[in-house]
Amino acid sequence: MAHTYTRAVFVAPRQIRFDEVPIPEPGPHQALVRVHACALCTWEQRLYSGEERHYPLLGGHEVAGELVKLGSQVYMDIQPGDRVMASTLTRCFHCEACRRGLNNICDNQRKLMNAGDVPGPGGLAEYVLLDDYQVYKASNDAPYEEICLSEPLACVVRSLKQSRVQRGDDAVVIGAGVMGLLHVTLLKQIGARVIVSEIDPARIEFARKMGVHAVINPKERPFVDQIRELTNGRGADVIYCAVSIASVVEEAVESVAKGGRVHLYASIYPRDARITINPNLFHSKEIVLTGTVSQDQEDVRQAVRIISQGQINLKPFISLVLPFERLDEGMQAAMRSDTYRVIVTM
């Protein structure tokens, strides 16, 4: 095995530096993984564009690879050569959030992420060093390009749990990007009646091909009116906001049924955006406004199993696969509206 490996570092808007650094030796509770595939999430896209400015930073958190070496005190049913999903979210397991079962929002995750010479998850590299709890065994028959999508799928698994969606619910997904469409896929499996709201013609057509109950375009007619018409005036049981636009939250609250839930899946940009909502809607209709971020360990376990067992077809969501050395090209492609997930392979 070589003694060094290449990693990508975001150093400024639209500037990526490739460093050659020593391959680390795993500690007693760590694992070394050779990365085979890493998907380019919206977060990396915002780093690349300059919308998020945290430089220098090691990007890459949707990661799949081959286990190379385990630390001496790692007790897992896993062997070198196995295919794994790398859950790069850090958790301390000791803070108040972790002890309350909210390790997806660990109080110390930023501190832990900054522990290295350059902060960040580090999946855009030929190797990644992980703590043992970050490694999940996948099927050795599953493609790396699909295993790496366990991370976004786990976020959607958590989203559906938190929103308490049930079979027969009228569920609206605002936004037919890759995350919105992953919601659609799992909602259909649950047995919900799915409505998609989207303005992009190509994505409207893609959503229709997925066999949803209806696709609406809020640019053509008011969102609230269309949702009420499709639900016999009742409103939707649950609405997922899978776009980063603050105003859609206001429209969703107006469109939800009595006892319904409005779920913020996507983070809103700009970060300091504000919304205006009539508070009496919560009092008189007993509706819930909630949200989720990232995923906990059980969400990841379920997502890896769903992919390993072939319970979901992820191929339509993979728009482009490029080699690691063409990362800059991949970032540019990922930011286009006509792509879903772009994946780089090592």
mmCIF file of C-alpha atoms in Angstrom:
data_model
loop_
_atom_site.group_PDB
_atom_site.id
_atom_site.type_symbol
_atom_site.label_atom_id
_atom_site.label_comp_id
_atom_site.label_asym_id
_atom_site.label_seq_id
_atom_site.Cartn_x
_atom_site.Cartn_y
_atom_site.Cartn_z
ATOM 1 C CA MET A 1 0.000 0.000 0.000
ATOM 2 C CA ALA A 2 1.188 3.545 -0.761
ATOM 3 C CA HIS A 3 2.303 5.747 2.121
ATOM 4 C CA THR A 4 0.405 8.886 1.054
ATOM 5 C CA TYR A 5 -3.021 9.725 -0.329
ATOM 6 C CA THR A 6 -4.747 12.633 -2.057
ATOM 7 C CA ARG A 7 -7.470 14.720 -0.447
ATOM 8 C CA ALA A 8 -9.492 17.710 -1.668
ATOM 9 C CA VAL A 9 -9.593 20.944 0.345
ATOM 10 C CA PHE A 10 -12.024 23.796 -0.339
ATOM 11 C CA VAL A 11 -9.836 26.911 0.052
ATOM 12 C CA ALA A 12 -11.952 29.701 -1.510
ATOM 13 C CA PRO A 13 -15.013 30.128 -3.760
ATOM 14 C CA ARG A 14 -14.549 27.829 -6.792
ATOM 15 C CA GLN A 15 -11.045 26.898 -5.651
ATOM 16 C CA ILE A 16 -10.135 23.340 -4.646
ATOM 17 C CA ARG A 17 -6.646 22.334 -3.586
ATOM 18 C CA PHE A 18 -5.435 18.733 -3.778
ATOM 19 C CA ASP A 19 -3.085 17.801 -0.928
ATOM 20 C CA GLU A 20 -0.846 14.756 -0.692
ATOM 21 C CA VAL A 21 -0.717 13.640 2.946
ATOM 22 C CA PRO A 22 0.403 10.538 4.885
ATOM 23 C CA ILE A 23 -2.077 7.668 5.195
ATOM 24 C CA PRO A 24 -3.019 7.568 8.903
ATOM 25 C CA GLU A 25 -2.830 4.554 11.163
ATOM 26 C CA PRO A 26 -6.129 3.866 12.948
ATOM 27 C CA GLY A 27 -6.165 4.203 16.717
ATOM 28 C CA PRO A 28 -7.686 1.548 19.014
ATOM 29 C CA HIS A 29 -11.272 2.685 18.349
ATOM 30 C CA GLN A 30 -10.889 3.776 14.718
ATOM 31 C CA ALA A 31 -11.160 2.373 11.202
ATOM 32 C CA LEU A 32 -9.350 3.240 8.001
ATOM 33 C CA VAL A 33 -11.528 3.205 4.882
ATOM 34 C CA ARG A 34 -10.444 3.460 1.275
ATOM 35 C CA VAL A 35 -13.013 5.730 -0.352
ATOM 36 C CA HIS A 36 -14.600 4.479 -3.569
ATOM 37 C CA ALA A 37 -17.475 6.948 -4.028
ATOM 38 C CA CYS A 38 -18.509 10.313 -2.598
ATOM 39 C CA ALA A 39 -21.657 12.207 -3.617
ATOM 40 C CA LEU A 40 -21.693 15.999 -3.879
ATOM 41 C CA CYS A 41 -24.388 17.346 -1.569
ATOM 42 C CA THR A 42 -25.899 20.836 -1.514
ATOM 43 C CA TRP A 43 -23.570 21.675 1.386
ATOM 44 C CA GLU A 44 -20.466 21.065 -0.742
ATOM 45 C CA GLN A 45 -22.096 23.039 -3.545
ATOM 46 C CA ARG A 46 -22.552 26.022 -1.230
ATOM 47 C CA LEU A 47 -18.917 25.792 -0.156
ATOM 48 C CA TYR A 48 -17.800 25.687 -3.764
ATOM 49 C CA SER A 49 -19.997 28.624 -4.813
ATOM 50 C CA GLY A 50 -19.034 30.751 -1.795
ATOM 51 C CA GLU A 51 -22.529 30.856 -0.323
ATOM 52 C CA GLU A 52 -20.992 29.118 2.695
ATOM 53 C CA ARG A 53 -17.544 30.445 3.609
ATOM 54 C CA HIS A 54 -15.738 28.132 5.993
ATOM 55 C CA TYR A 55 -12.257 27.826 4.521
ATOM 56 C CA PRO A 56 -10.133 25.777 4.467
ATOM 57 C CA LEU A 57 -12.433 22.779 4.803
ATOM 58 C CA LEU A 58 -12.397 19.081 3.929
ATOM 59 C CA GLY A 59 -15.692 18.394 2.177
ATOM 60 C CA GLY A 60 -17.370 15.107 1.442
ATOM 61 C CA HIS A 61 -19.892 13.502 3.788
ATOM 62 C CA GLU A 62 -21.832 11.097 1.532
ATOM 63 C CA VAL A 63 -19.202 8.387 1.487
ATOM 64 C CA ALA A 64 -18.846 4.706 0.627
ATOM 65 C CA GLY A 65 -15.688 2.660 0.593
ATOM 66 C CA GLU A 66 -13.785 -0.481 1.434
ATOM 67 C CA LEU A 67 -12.654 -1.217 4.962
ATOM 68 C CA VAL A 68 -8.862 -1.378 5.057
ATOM 69 C CA LYS A 69 -7.926 -1.702 8.708
ATOM 70 C CA LEU A 70 -9.567 -1.792 12.139
ATOM 71 C CA GLY A 71 -8.201 -0.557 15.430
ATOM 72 C CA SER A 72 -7.306 -3.094 18.082
ATOM 73 C CA GLN A 73 -10.398 -2.377 20.187
ATOM 74 C CA VAL A 74 -13.068 -2.220 17.501
ATOM 75 C CA TYR A 75 -15.634 -4.952 18.112
ATOM 76 C CA MET A 76 -17.816 -5.146 15.017
ATOM 77 C CA ASP A 77 -18.948 -7.892 12.683
ATOM 78 C CA ILE A 78 -16.906 -6.523 9.833
ATOM 79 C CA GLN A 79 -13.711 -7.502 8.042
ATOM 80 C CA PRO A 80 -11.126 -5.718 5.861
ATOM 81 C CA GLY A 81 -12.379 -5.793 2.293
ATOM 82 C CA ASP A 82 -16.030 -5.320 3.277
ATOM 83 C CA ARG A 83 -18.019 -2.505 1.692
ATOM 84 C CA VAL A 84 -19.029 0.147 4.181
ATOM 85 C CA MET A 85 -20.927 3.391 4.459
ATOM 86 C CA ALA A 86 -18.987 6.094 6.297
ATOM 87 C CA SER A 87 -21.244 8.223 8.489
ATOM 88 C CA THR A 88 -18.959 11.212 8.980
ATOM 89 C CA LEU A 89 -21.248 13.095 11.381
ATOM 90 C CA THR A 90 -19.383 13.386 14.691
ATOM 91 C CA ARG A 91 -21.030 12.656 18.050
ATOM 92 C CA CYS A 92 -19.509 12.902 21.529
ATOM 93 C CA PHE A 93 -22.143 10.732 23.322
ATOM 94 C CA HIS A 94 -21.583 12.713 26.547
ATOM 95 C CA CYS A 95 -23.290 16.095 26.031
ATOM 96 C CA GLU A 96 -26.860 16.893 27.021
ATOM 97 C CA ALA A 97 -28.153 16.462 23.454
ATOM 98 C CA CYS A 98 -26.491 13.062 22.989
ATOM 99 C CA ARG A 99 -27.726 11.776 26.345
ATOM 100 C CA ARG A 100 -31.261 12.822 25.424
ATOM 101 C CA GLY A 101 -31.056 10.691 22.285
ATOM 102 C CA LEU A 102 -30.376 13.650 19.971
ATOM 103 C CA ASN A 103 -26.869 12.743 18.890
ATOM 104 C CA ASN A 104 -27.684 14.005 15.383
ATOM 105 C CA ILE A 105 -27.401 17.496 16.910
ATOM 106 C CA CYS A 106 -24.543 16.781 19.324
ATOM 107 C CA ASP A 107 -23.495 19.927 21.222
ATOM 108 C CA ASN A 108 -19.840 19.186 20.409
ATOM 109 C CA GLN A 109 -20.027 18.082 16.784
ATOM 110 C CA ARG A 110 -18.310 21.249 15.520
ATOM 111 C CA LYS A 111 -15.469 20.859 18.027
ATOM 112 C CA LEU A 112 -15.001 17.221 17.046
ATOM 113 C CA MET A 113 -15.063 18.057 13.335
ATOM 114 C CA ASN A 114 -12.299 20.625 13.914
ATOM 115 C CA ALA A 115 -9.996 18.143 15.633
ATOM 116 C CA GLY A 116 -7.746 17.583 12.590
ATOM 117 C CA ASP A 117 -5.230 19.810 10.834
ATOM 118 C CA VAL A 118 -7.991 20.914 8.426
ATOM 119 C CA PRO A 119 -11.601 20.688 9.646
ATOM 120 C CA GLY A 120 -14.355 18.834 7.835
ATOM 121 C CA PRO A 121 -15.720 15.345 7.233
ATOM 122 C CA GLY A 122 -12.986 14.536 4.728
ATOM 123 C CA GLY A 123 -14.798 12.139 2.415
ATOM 124 C CA LEU A 124 -13.492 13.778 -0.753
ATOM 125 C CA ALA A 125 -10.246 11.866 -0.488
ATOM 126 C CA GLU A 126 -8.719 8.512 -1.324
ATOM 127 C CA TYR A 127 -8.826 7.461 2.343
ATOM 128 C CA VAL A 128 -10.793 8.550 5.382
ATOM 129 C CA LEU A 129 -10.073 7.799 9.043
ATOM 130 C CA LEU A 130 -13.230 7.187 11.078
ATOM 131 C CA ASP A 131 -14.239 6.469 14.628
ATOM 132 C CA ASP A 132 -15.694 2.987 14.977
ATOM 133 C CA TYR A 133 -19.273 4.233 15.474
ATOM 134 C CA GLN A 134 -19.133 5.957 12.070
ATOM 135 C CA VAL A 135 -18.713 2.704 10.107
ATOM 136 C CA TYR A 136 -21.726 0.742 8.837
ATOM 137 C CA LYS A 137 -21.362 -2.527 6.991
ATOM 138 C CA ALA A 138 -23.197 -2.644 3.654
ATOM 139 C CA SER A 139 -23.831 -5.514 1.287
ATOM 140 C CA ASN A 140 -20.738 -6.412 -0.720
ATOM 141 C CA ASP A 141 -23.055 -6.780 -3.709
ATOM 142 C CA ALA A 142 -24.317 -3.165 -3.549
ATOM 143 C CA PRO A 143 -22.602 -0.598 -5.825
ATOM 144 C CA TYR A 144 -20.448 1.973 -4.029
ATOM 145 C CA GLU A 145 -22.285 4.688 -5.972
ATOM 146 C CA GLU A 146 -25.516 3.663 -4.252
ATOM 147 C CA ILE A 147 -24.063 2.904 -0.809
ATOM 148 C CA CYS A 148 -22.790 6.493 -0.556
ATOM 149 C CA LEU A 149 -26.402 7.686 -0.838
ATOM 150 C CA SER A 150 -27.161 6.050 2.521
ATOM 151 C CA GLU A 151 -26.416 9.376 4.200
ATOM 152 C CA PRO A 152 -29.077 11.451 2.395
ATOM 153 C CA LEU A 153 -31.510 8.542 2.539
ATOM 154 C CA ALA A 154 -30.989 8.345 6.320
ATOM 155 C CA CYS A 155 -31.898 12.034 6.580
ATOM 156 C CA VAL A 156 -35.173 11.281 4.780
ATOM 157 C CA VAL A 157 -35.829 8.268 7.016
ATOM 158 C CA ARG A 158 -35.561 10.615 10.006
ATOM 159 C CA SER A 159 -37.775 13.206 8.304
ATOM 160 C CA LEU A 160 -40.606 10.713 7.823
ATOM 161 C CA LYS A 161 -40.318 9.451 11.408
ATOM 162 C CA GLN A 162 -40.469 12.946 12.873
ATOM 163 C CA SER A 163 -43.460 13.938 10.742
ATOM 164 C CA ARG A 164 -45.411 10.841 11.829
ATOM 165 C CA VAL A 165 -46.699 10.191 8.322
ATOM 166 C CA GLN A 166 -49.099 7.269 8.000
ATOM 167 C CA ARG A 167 -50.609 5.090 5.306
ATOM 168 C CA GLY A 168 -53.411 6.973 3.521
ATOM 169 C CA ASP A 169 -52.157 10.446 4.470
ATOM 170 C CA ASP A 170 -52.200 13.238 1.918
ATOM 171 C CA ALA A 171 -48.484 14.127 1.843
ATOM 172 C CA VAL A 172 -47.153 17.128 -0.081
ATOM 173 C CA VAL A 173 -43.489 17.435 -1.028
ATOM 174 C CA ILE A 174 -42.398 20.949 -1.967
ATOM 175 C CA GLY A 175 -39.422 20.646 -4.295
ATOM 176 C CA ALA A 176 -38.572 17.806 -6.694
ATOM 177 C CA GLY A 177 -34.817 17.873 -6.228
ATOM 178 C CA VAL A 178 -33.059 14.680 -5.196
ATOM 179 C CA MET A 179 -34.041 15.046 -1.524
ATOM 180 C CA GLY A 180 -37.652 15.787 -2.353
ATOM 181 C CA LEU A 181 -37.771 12.779 -4.669
ATOM 182 C CA LEU A 182 -36.253 10.511 -2.015
ATOM 183 C CA HIS A 183 -39.142 11.650 0.196
ATOM 184 C CA VAL A 184 -41.533 10.719 -2.602
ATOM 185 C CA THR A 185 -40.010 7.241 -2.928
ATOM 186 C CA LEU A 186 -40.304 6.391 0.780
ATOM 187 C CA LEU A 187 -43.737 8.013 1.110
ATOM 188 C CA LYS A 188 -45.065 5.830 -1.684
ATOM 189 C CA GLN A 189 -43.656 2.746 0.030
ATOM 190 C CA ILE A 190 -45.458 3.741 3.236
ATOM 191 C CA GLY A 191 -48.731 4.104 1.337
ATOM 192 C CA ALA A 192 -49.266 7.854 1.487
ATOM 193 C CA ARG A 193 -50.976 9.723 -1.348
ATOM 194 C CA VAL A 194 -48.193 11.976 -2.630
ATOM 195 C CA ILE A 195 -48.510 15.423 -4.190
ATOM 196 C CA VAL A 196 -45.417 17.249 -5.481
ATOM 197 C CA SER A 197 -45.044 21.017 -5.840
ATOM 198 C CA GLU A 198 -42.391 22.106 -8.342
ATOM 199 C CA ILE A 199 -41.792 24.913 -10.872
ATOM 200 C CA ASP A 200 -39.024 23.406 -13.034
ATOM 201 C CA PRO A 201 -40.541 21.693 -16.127
ATOM 202 C CA ALA A 202 -37.966 18.874 -16.265
ATOM 203 C CA ARG A 203 -38.387 18.069 -12.601
ATOM 204 C CA ILE A 204 -42.159 18.221 -12.929
ATOM 205 C CA GLU A 205 -41.927 15.572 -15.640
ATOM 206 C CA PHE A 206 -39.580 13.433 -13.524
ATOM 207 C CA ALA A 207 -41.998 13.579 -10.577
ATOM 208 C CA ARG A 208 -44.868 12.529 -12.843
ATOM 209 C CA LYS A 209 -42.864 9.517 -14.033
ATOM 210 C CA MET A 210 -42.501 8.466 -10.406
ATOM 211 C CA GLY A 211 -46.255 7.929 -10.297
ATOM 212 C CA VAL A 212 -47.268 10.542 -7.746
ATOM 213 C CA HIS A 213 -50.944 11.390 -7.315
ATOM 214 C CA ALA A 214 -50.517 14.940 -8.638
ATOM 215 C CA VAL A 215 -47.900 17.547 -9.492
ATOM 216 C CA ILE A 216 -48.716 21.218 -9.037
ATOM 217 C CA ASN A 217 -46.900 24.342 -10.184
ATOM 218 C CA PRO A 218 -47.343 27.228 -7.700
ATOM 219 C CA LYS A 219 -46.289 29.688 -10.419
ATOM 220 C CA GLU A 220 -49.470 28.901 -12.339
ATOM 221 C CA ARG A 221 -52.019 29.054 -9.512
ATOM 222 C CA PRO A 222 -51.771 29.721 -5.763
ATOM 223 C CA PHE A 223 -50.273 26.816 -3.827
ATOM 224 C CA VAL A 224 -52.933 26.977 -1.101
ATOM 225 C CA ASP A 225 -55.823 26.788 -3.601
ATOM 226 C CA GLN A 226 -54.383 23.789 -5.428
ATOM 227 C CA ILE A 227 -53.693 21.820 -2.244
ATOM 228 C CA ARG A 228 -57.205 22.422 -0.934
ATOM 229 C CA GLU A 229 -58.741 21.354 -4.244
ATOM 230 C CA LEU A 230 -56.743 18.126 -4.252
ATOM 231 C CA THR A 231 -57.767 17.316 -0.671
ATOM 232 C CA ASN A 232 -61.484 18.191 -0.882
ATOM 233 C CA GLY A 233 -60.889 21.424 1.011
ATOM 234 C CA ARG A 234 -59.377 19.666 4.001
ATOM 235 C CA GLY A 235 -55.706 20.463 3.462
ATOM 236 C CA ALA A 236 -52.727 18.127 3.524
ATOM 237 C CA ASP A 237 -51.963 15.866 6.466
ATOM 238 C CA VAL A 238 -48.247 16.566 6.188
ATOM 239 C CA ILE A 239 -46.221 18.958 4.052
ATOM 240 C CA TYR A 240 -42.462 18.602 3.575
ATOM 241 C CA CYS A 241 -40.522 21.753 2.727
ATOM 242 C CA ALA A 242 -37.610 20.400 0.695
ATOM 243 C CA VAL A 243 -36.518 23.751 -0.725
ATOM 244 C CA SER A 244 -34.581 26.549 0.968
ATOM 245 C CA ILE A 245 -37.156 29.319 0.425
ATOM 246 C CA ALA A 246 -38.698 30.849 3.548
ATOM 247 C CA SER A 247 -41.993 31.865 1.922
ATOM 248 C CA VAL A 248 -42.947 28.248 1.196
ATOM 249 C CA VAL A 249 -43.194 27.632 4.946
ATOM 250 C CA GLU A 250 -45.882 30.316 5.231
ATOM 251 C CA GLU A 251 -47.828 28.772 2.345
ATOM 252 C CA ALA A 252 -47.475 25.297 3.843
ATOM 253 C CA VAL A 253 -48.898 26.396 7.199
ATOM 254 C CA GLU A 254 -51.899 27.875 5.395
ATOM 255 C CA SER A 255 -52.420 24.620 3.458
ATOM 256 C CA VAL A 256 -52.182 21.975 6.152
ATOM 257 C CA ALA A 257 -55.224 20.154 7.550
ATOM 258 C CA LYS A 258 -56.433 20.241 11.129
ATOM 259 C CA GLY A 259 -53.972 18.263 13.207
ATOM 260 C CA GLY A 260 -51.512 18.288 10.299
ATOM 261 C CA ARG A 261 -47.772 18.728 10.288
ATOM 262 C CA VAL A 262 -45.527 21.111 8.372
ATOM 263 C CA HIS A 263 -42.025 19.689 8.254
ATOM 264 C CA LEU A 264 -38.917 21.732 7.440
ATOM 265 C CA TYR A 265 -36.535 19.286 5.832
ATOM 266 C CA ALA A 266 -34.294 21.771 4.003
ATOM 267 C CA SER A 267 -32.376 24.525 5.750
ATOM 268 C CA ILE A 268 -33.583 28.000 4.781
ATOM 269 C CA TYR A 269 -31.296 30.480 3.010
ATOM 270 C CA PRO A 270 -30.252 33.100 3.708
ATOM 271 C CA ARG A 271 -29.666 31.878 7.265
ATOM 272 C CA ASP A 272 -31.251 34.965 8.835
ATOM 273 C CA ALA A 273 -34.507 34.664 6.843
ATOM 274 C CA ARG A 274 -37.759 35.276 8.746
ATOM 275 C CA ILE A 275 -41.364 34.190 8.186
ATOM 276 C CA THR A 276 -44.712 35.656 9.248
ATOM 277 C CA ILE A 277 -47.433 33.255 10.390
ATOM 278 C CA ASN A 278 -50.783 33.810 12.067
ATOM 279 C CA PRO A 279 -50.261 32.122 15.474
ATOM 280 C CA ASN A 280 -53.979 31.417 15.835
ATOM 281 C CA LEU A 281 -53.644 28.721 13.170
ATOM 282 C CA PHE A 282 -51.697 26.631 15.673
ATOM 283 C CA HIS A 283 -54.314 27.256 18.350
ATOM 284 C CA SER A 284 -57.438 26.666 16.277
ATOM 285 C CA LYS A 285 -56.226 23.862 13.989
ATOM 286 C CA GLU A 286 -53.784 22.120 16.353
ATOM 287 C CA ILE A 287 -51.151 21.963 13.638
ATOM 288 C CA VAL A 288 -47.465 21.284 14.220
ATOM 289 C CA LEU A 289 -44.481 23.073 12.664
ATOM 290 C CA THR A 290 -41.379 20.943 13.035
ATOM 291 C CA GLY A 291 -38.214 19.842 11.258
ATOM 292 C CA THR A 292 -35.173 17.602 11.265
ATOM 293 C CA VAL A 293 -31.460 17.872 10.572
ATOM 294 C CA SER A 294 -29.048 15.082 9.672
ATOM 295 C CA GLN A 295 -29.750 11.620 11.120
ATOM 296 C CA ASP A 296 -29.184 9.482 14.167
ATOM 297 C CA GLN A 297 -27.489 6.096 14.186
ATOM 298 C CA GLU A 298 -30.710 4.112 13.843
ATOM 299 C CA ASP A 299 -31.694 6.195 10.803
ATOM 300 C CA VAL A 300 -28.336 5.371 9.195
ATOM 301 C CA ARG A 301 -28.658 1.676 10.021
ATOM 302 C CA GLN A 302 -32.075 1.557 8.379
ATOM 303 C CA ALA A 303 -30.917 3.448 5.280
ATOM 304 C CA VAL A 304 -27.903 1.185 4.762
ATOM 305 C CA ARG A 305 -30.141 -1.860 5.115
ATOM 306 C CA ILE A 306 -32.727 -0.450 2.659
ATOM 307 C CA ILE A 307 -29.987 0.015 0.043
ATOM 308 C CA SER A 308 -28.203 -3.251 0.814
ATOM 309 C CA GLN A 309 -31.449 -5.204 0.435
ATOM 310 C CA GLY A 310 -32.342 -3.482 -2.834
ATOM 311 C CA GLN A 311 -35.554 -2.007 -1.457
ATOM 312 C CA ILE A 312 -35.082 1.253 -3.333
ATOM 313 C CA ASN A 313 -33.997 2.084 -6.882
ATOM 314 C CA LEU A 314 -31.407 4.852 -6.649
ATOM 315 C CA LYS A 315 -30.151 4.745 -10.230
ATOM 316 C CA PRO A 316 -32.544 7.481 -11.489
ATOM 317 C CA PHE A 317 -31.129 9.874 -8.881
ATOM 318 C CA ILE A 318 -27.503 9.483 -10.032
ATOM 319 C CA SER A 319 -27.032 12.004 -12.824
ATOM 320 C CA LEU A 320 -23.277 11.824 -13.357
ATOM 321 C CA VAL A 321 -20.286 9.793 -12.143
ATOM 322 C CA LEU A 322 -16.820 11.303 -12.563
ATOM 323 C CA PRO A 323 -13.303 10.387 -11.405
ATOM 324 C CA PHE A 324 -11.895 12.219 -8.373
ATOM 325 C CA GLU A 325 -9.445 14.259 -10.456
ATOM 326 C CA ARG A 326 -12.429 15.869 -12.225
ATOM 327 C CA LEU A 327 -13.955 17.100 -8.953
ATOM 328 C CA ASP A 328 -14.060 20.715 -10.127
ATOM 329 C CA GLU A 329 -16.113 19.675 -13.161
ATOM 330 C CA GLY A 330 -18.342 17.600 -10.905
ATOM 331 C CA MET A 331 -19.025 20.538 -8.595
ATOM 332 C CA GLN A 332 -20.056 22.702 -11.533
ATOM 333 C CA ALA A 333 -22.355 19.971 -12.837
ATOM 334 C CA ALA A 334 -23.885 19.390 -9.383
ATOM 335 C CA MET A 335 -25.012 23.018 -9.177
ATOM 336 C CA ARG A 336 -27.048 22.812 -12.376
ATOM 337 C CA SER A 337 -30.811 22.405 -12.104
ATOM 338 C CA ASP A 338 -30.790 19.553 -14.643
ATOM 339 C CA THR A 339 -28.780 17.232 -12.374
ATOM 340 C CA TYR A 340 -29.630 15.286 -9.242
ATOM 341 C CA ARG A 341 -26.690 13.623 -7.477
ATOM 342 C CA VAL A 342 -23.241 13.869 -8.979
ATOM 343 C CA ILE A 343 -20.797 11.297 -7.618
ATOM 344 C CA VAL A 344 -17.008 11.233 -7.770
ATOM 345 C CA THR A 345 -15.173 7.913 -7.632
ATOM 346 C CA MET A 346 -11.689 7.238 -6.349
#
